CSV table of C-alpha atoms and ligand atoms in Angstrom, one decimal:
chain,number,residue,atom,x,y,z
A,1,MET,CA,53.7,2.3,21.7
A,2,LYS,CA,53.9,3.9,18.2
A,3,LEU,CA,52.4,0.7,16.7
A,4,ALA,CA,49.5,0.8,19.2
A,5,ILE,CA,48.7,4.3,18.2
A,6,SER,CA,48.8,3.4,14.5
A,7,ALA,CA,46.4,0.5,15.2
A,8,ALA,CA,44.1,2.7,17.1
A,9,LEU,CA,44.0,5.3,14.3
A,10,ALA,CA,43.4,2.5,11.8
A,11,LEU,CA,40.4,1.3,13.9
A,12,ALA,CA,39.0,4.8,14.2
A,13,ALA,CA,39.2,5.3,10.5
A,14,PHE,CA,37.4,2.0,9.9
A,15,ALA,CA,34.7,3.0,12.4
A,16,VAL,CA,33.7,6.2,10.5
A,17,ALA,CA,34.2,4.8,7.0
A,18,PRO,CA,30.8,4.3,5.3
A,19,SER,CA,30.0,0.8,4.3
A,20,SER,CA,27.2,-0.2,1.9
A,21,ALA,CA,27.2,-3.7,3.3
A,22,GLU,CA,26.3,-2.5,6.8
A,23,ALA,CA,22.8,-3.5,8.0
A,24,ARG,CA,20.4,-0.6,8.3
A,25,GLU,CA,17.7,-0.1,10.9
A,26,TRP,CA,14.5,1.3,9.3
A,27,GLN,CA,11.9,3.1,11.3
A,28,VAL,CA,8.1,2.9,10.8
A,29,LYS,CA,6.0,5.4,12.8
A,30,MET,CA,2.6,4.3,14.3
A,31,LEU,CA,0.4,7.4,13.8
A,32,ASN,CA,-3.1,8.6,14.6
A,33,LYS,CA,-2.9,10.7,11.4
A,34,GLY,CA,-0.6,10.4,8.4
A,35,ALA,CA,1.0,13.2,6.3
A,36,ASP,CA,-1.8,12.8,3.8
A,37,GLY,CA,-4.5,13.3,6.4
A,38,LYS,CA,-5.4,9.6,6.5
A,39,LEU,CA,-6.3,8.4,10.1
A,40,MET,CA,-4.6,5.5,11.8
A,41,VAL,CA,-1.6,4.7,9.7
A,42,PHE,CA,1.9,3.2,9.6
A,43,GLU,CA,4.3,5.6,8.0
A,44,PRO,CA,5.9,4.6,5.6
A,45,ALA,CA,3.4,1.8,5.1
A,46,PHE,CA,5.6,0.2,2.4
A,47,ILE,CA,9.3,-0.3,2.7
A,48,ALA,CA,11.7,-2.3,0.6
A,49,ILE,CA,14.7,-3.4,2.6
A,50,LYS,CA,17.8,-5.6,2.2
A,51,PRO,CA,18.3,-9.0,3.9
A,52,GLY,CA,20.0,-8.3,7.2
A,53,ASP,CA,18.2,-5.0,7.8
A,54,THR,CA,15.9,-4.5,10.7
A,55,VAL,CA,12.6,-2.5,11.2
A,56,LYS,CA,11.8,-0.6,14.4
A,57,PHE,CA,8.2,0.4,15.0
A,58,LEU,CA,8.0,3.8,16.8
A,59,ALA,CA,5.1,4.5,19.2
A,60,THR,CA,5.0,8.1,17.9
A,61,ASN,CA,1.3,8.2,18.9
A,62,LYS,CA,-0.1,6.0,21.6
A,63,GLY,CA,-2.7,3.2,21.3
A,64,HIS,CA,-1.1,1.2,18.5
A,65,ASN,CA,0.8,-2.0,18.0
A,66,ALA,CA,2.5,-3.8,15.2
A,67,GLU,CA,2.0,-7.5,14.6
A,68,SER,CA,2.3,-10.0,11.7
A,69,ILE,CA,-0.7,-10.9,9.6
A,70,ALA,CA,-1.2,-14.7,9.3
A,71,GLY,CA,-0.5,-15.9,5.8
A,72,MET,CA,1.6,-12.8,4.9
A,73,ALA,CA,5.1,-14.0,5.4
A,74,PRO,CA,7.4,-16.1,3.1
A,75,ALA,CA,7.9,-19.9,3.7
A,76,ARG,CA,10.9,-19.6,6.0
A,77,GLY,CA,9.9,-16.1,7.3
A,78,ASN,CA,9.3,-15.3,10.9
A,79,SER,CA,6.5,-13.4,12.6
A,80,PHE,CA,6.3,-10.7,15.3
A,81,LYS,CA,3.8,-9.4,17.7
A,82,GLY,CA,4.2,-6.1,19.6
A,83,LYS,CA,2.2,-5.0,22.6
A,84,ILE,CA,0.2,-1.7,22.5
A,85,ASN,CA,2.8,1.1,22.6
A,86,GLU,CA,5.7,-1.3,22.3
A,87,GLU,CA,8.6,-0.2,20.1
A,88,ILE,CA,9.6,-3.6,18.8
A,89,VAL,CA,12.4,-4.4,16.3
A,90,PHE,CA,11.7,-6.9,13.6
A,91,LYS,CA,14.5,-8.8,12.0
A,92,PRO,CA,13.3,-10.8,9.0
A,93,THR,CA,14.8,-14.3,8.6
A,94,ALA,CA,14.0,-14.9,4.9
A,95,PRO,CA,13.5,-12.8,1.7
A,96,GLY,CA,9.9,-12.0,0.7
A,97,LEU,CA,6.9,-9.9,1.7
A,98,TYR,CA,5.8,-9.5,5.3
A,99,GLY,CA,2.4,-8.0,6.0
A,100,TYR,CA,1.5,-6.6,9.4
A,101,LYS,CA,-1.3,-4.8,11.2
A,102,CYS,CA,-2.3,-2.7,14.2
A,103,LEU,CA,-4.8,-4.9,16.0
A,104,PRO,CA,-7.1,-2.1,17.3
A,105,HIS,CA,-7.2,-0.4,13.9
A,106,VAL,CA,-7.0,-3.1,11.3
A,107,GLY,CA,-10.6,-2.4,10.3
A,108,MET,CA,-9.6,1.2,9.6
A,109,GLY,CA,-6.9,0.2,7.3
A,110,MET,CA,-3.9,0.4,9.6
A,111,VAL,CA,-1.7,-2.2,7.9
A,112,GLY,CA,1.8,-2.1,6.4
A,113,LEU,CA,4.1,-4.2,4.2
A,114,ILE,CA,7.8,-4.9,4.3
A,115,GLN,CA,9.6,-6.3,1.3
A,116,VAL,CA,12.9,-8.0,2.0
A,117,GLY,CA,14.9,-8.6,-1.1
A,118,PRO,CA,12.8,-10.2,-3.9
A,119,ALA,CA,9.0,-10.4,-3.4
A,120,THR,CA,9.0,-14.3,-3.5
A,121,ASN,CA,5.5,-14.7,-2.0
A,122,LYS,CA,3.6,-11.9,-3.9
A,123,ALA,CA,0.7,-14.1,-5.1
A,124,GLN,CA,0.2,-15.6,-1.6
A,125,ALA,CA,0.4,-12.1,0.0
A,126,GLY,CA,-2.1,-10.7,-2.5
A,127,ALA,CA,-4.6,-13.6,-1.7
A,128,ALA,CA,-4.1,-13.0,2.1
A,129,ALA,CA,-4.7,-9.2,1.6
A,130,ALA,CA,-8.0,-9.9,-0.1
A,131,ARG,CA,-9.2,-11.7,3.1
A,132,LEU,CA,-8.5,-8.7,5.4
A,133,PRO,CA,-11.3,-6.8,7.1
A,134,GLY,CA,-12.7,-3.4,6.4
A,135,LEU,CA,-10.4,-0.8,4.8
A,136,SER,CA,-7.3,-3.0,5.2
A,137,LYS,CA,-8.4,-5.1,2.2
A,138,LYS,CA,-8.0,-2.2,-0.2
A,139,THR,CA,-5.0,-0.6,1.6
A,140,MET,CA,-3.0,-3.9,1.7
A,141,GLY,CA,-3.9,-4.7,-1.8
A,142,ALA,CA,-2.4,-1.4,-2.9
A,143,LEU,CA,0.8,-2.1,-0.9
A,144,VAL,CA,1.2,-5.6,-2.3
A,145,ALA,CA,0.8,-4.0,-5.8
A,146,LYS,CA,3.9,-1.8,-5.0
A,147,ALA,CA,6.1,-4.9,-4.5
A,148,ARG,CA,8.5,-5.7,-7.3
B,1,CU,CU1,-3.4,1.6,15.5
């Protein structure tokens, strides 16, 4: 009985102990208006995460989605496609840059970029960014430039 209590206490201590190796869930808001006043944005539009981390897209405002941009994922990377207002969770499968967009608002510059570990596909992502429509070309170009 005493042993069982000790084991339970040890487990409880382990559960609350902070661990740097623990995977983190990042959150990206889908917004009609960003903190800087820009309309139709993902916030934050650029995040650098660790392999094993996940990204959840929050439908903070309605009428948006998050989906991968063709040509903006690393070689063994995966893609995702959320429905309008869907709060999907993306779990990248390989290191590199992952570009995504909101389908209704890509022309207004509603795009974002996730860096997972090293930016292995930066040149390819930059080339794909240059082919994006409307304001997204400039917005994504600036996001790719942030990748290190
Ligand atoms: Cu949108």
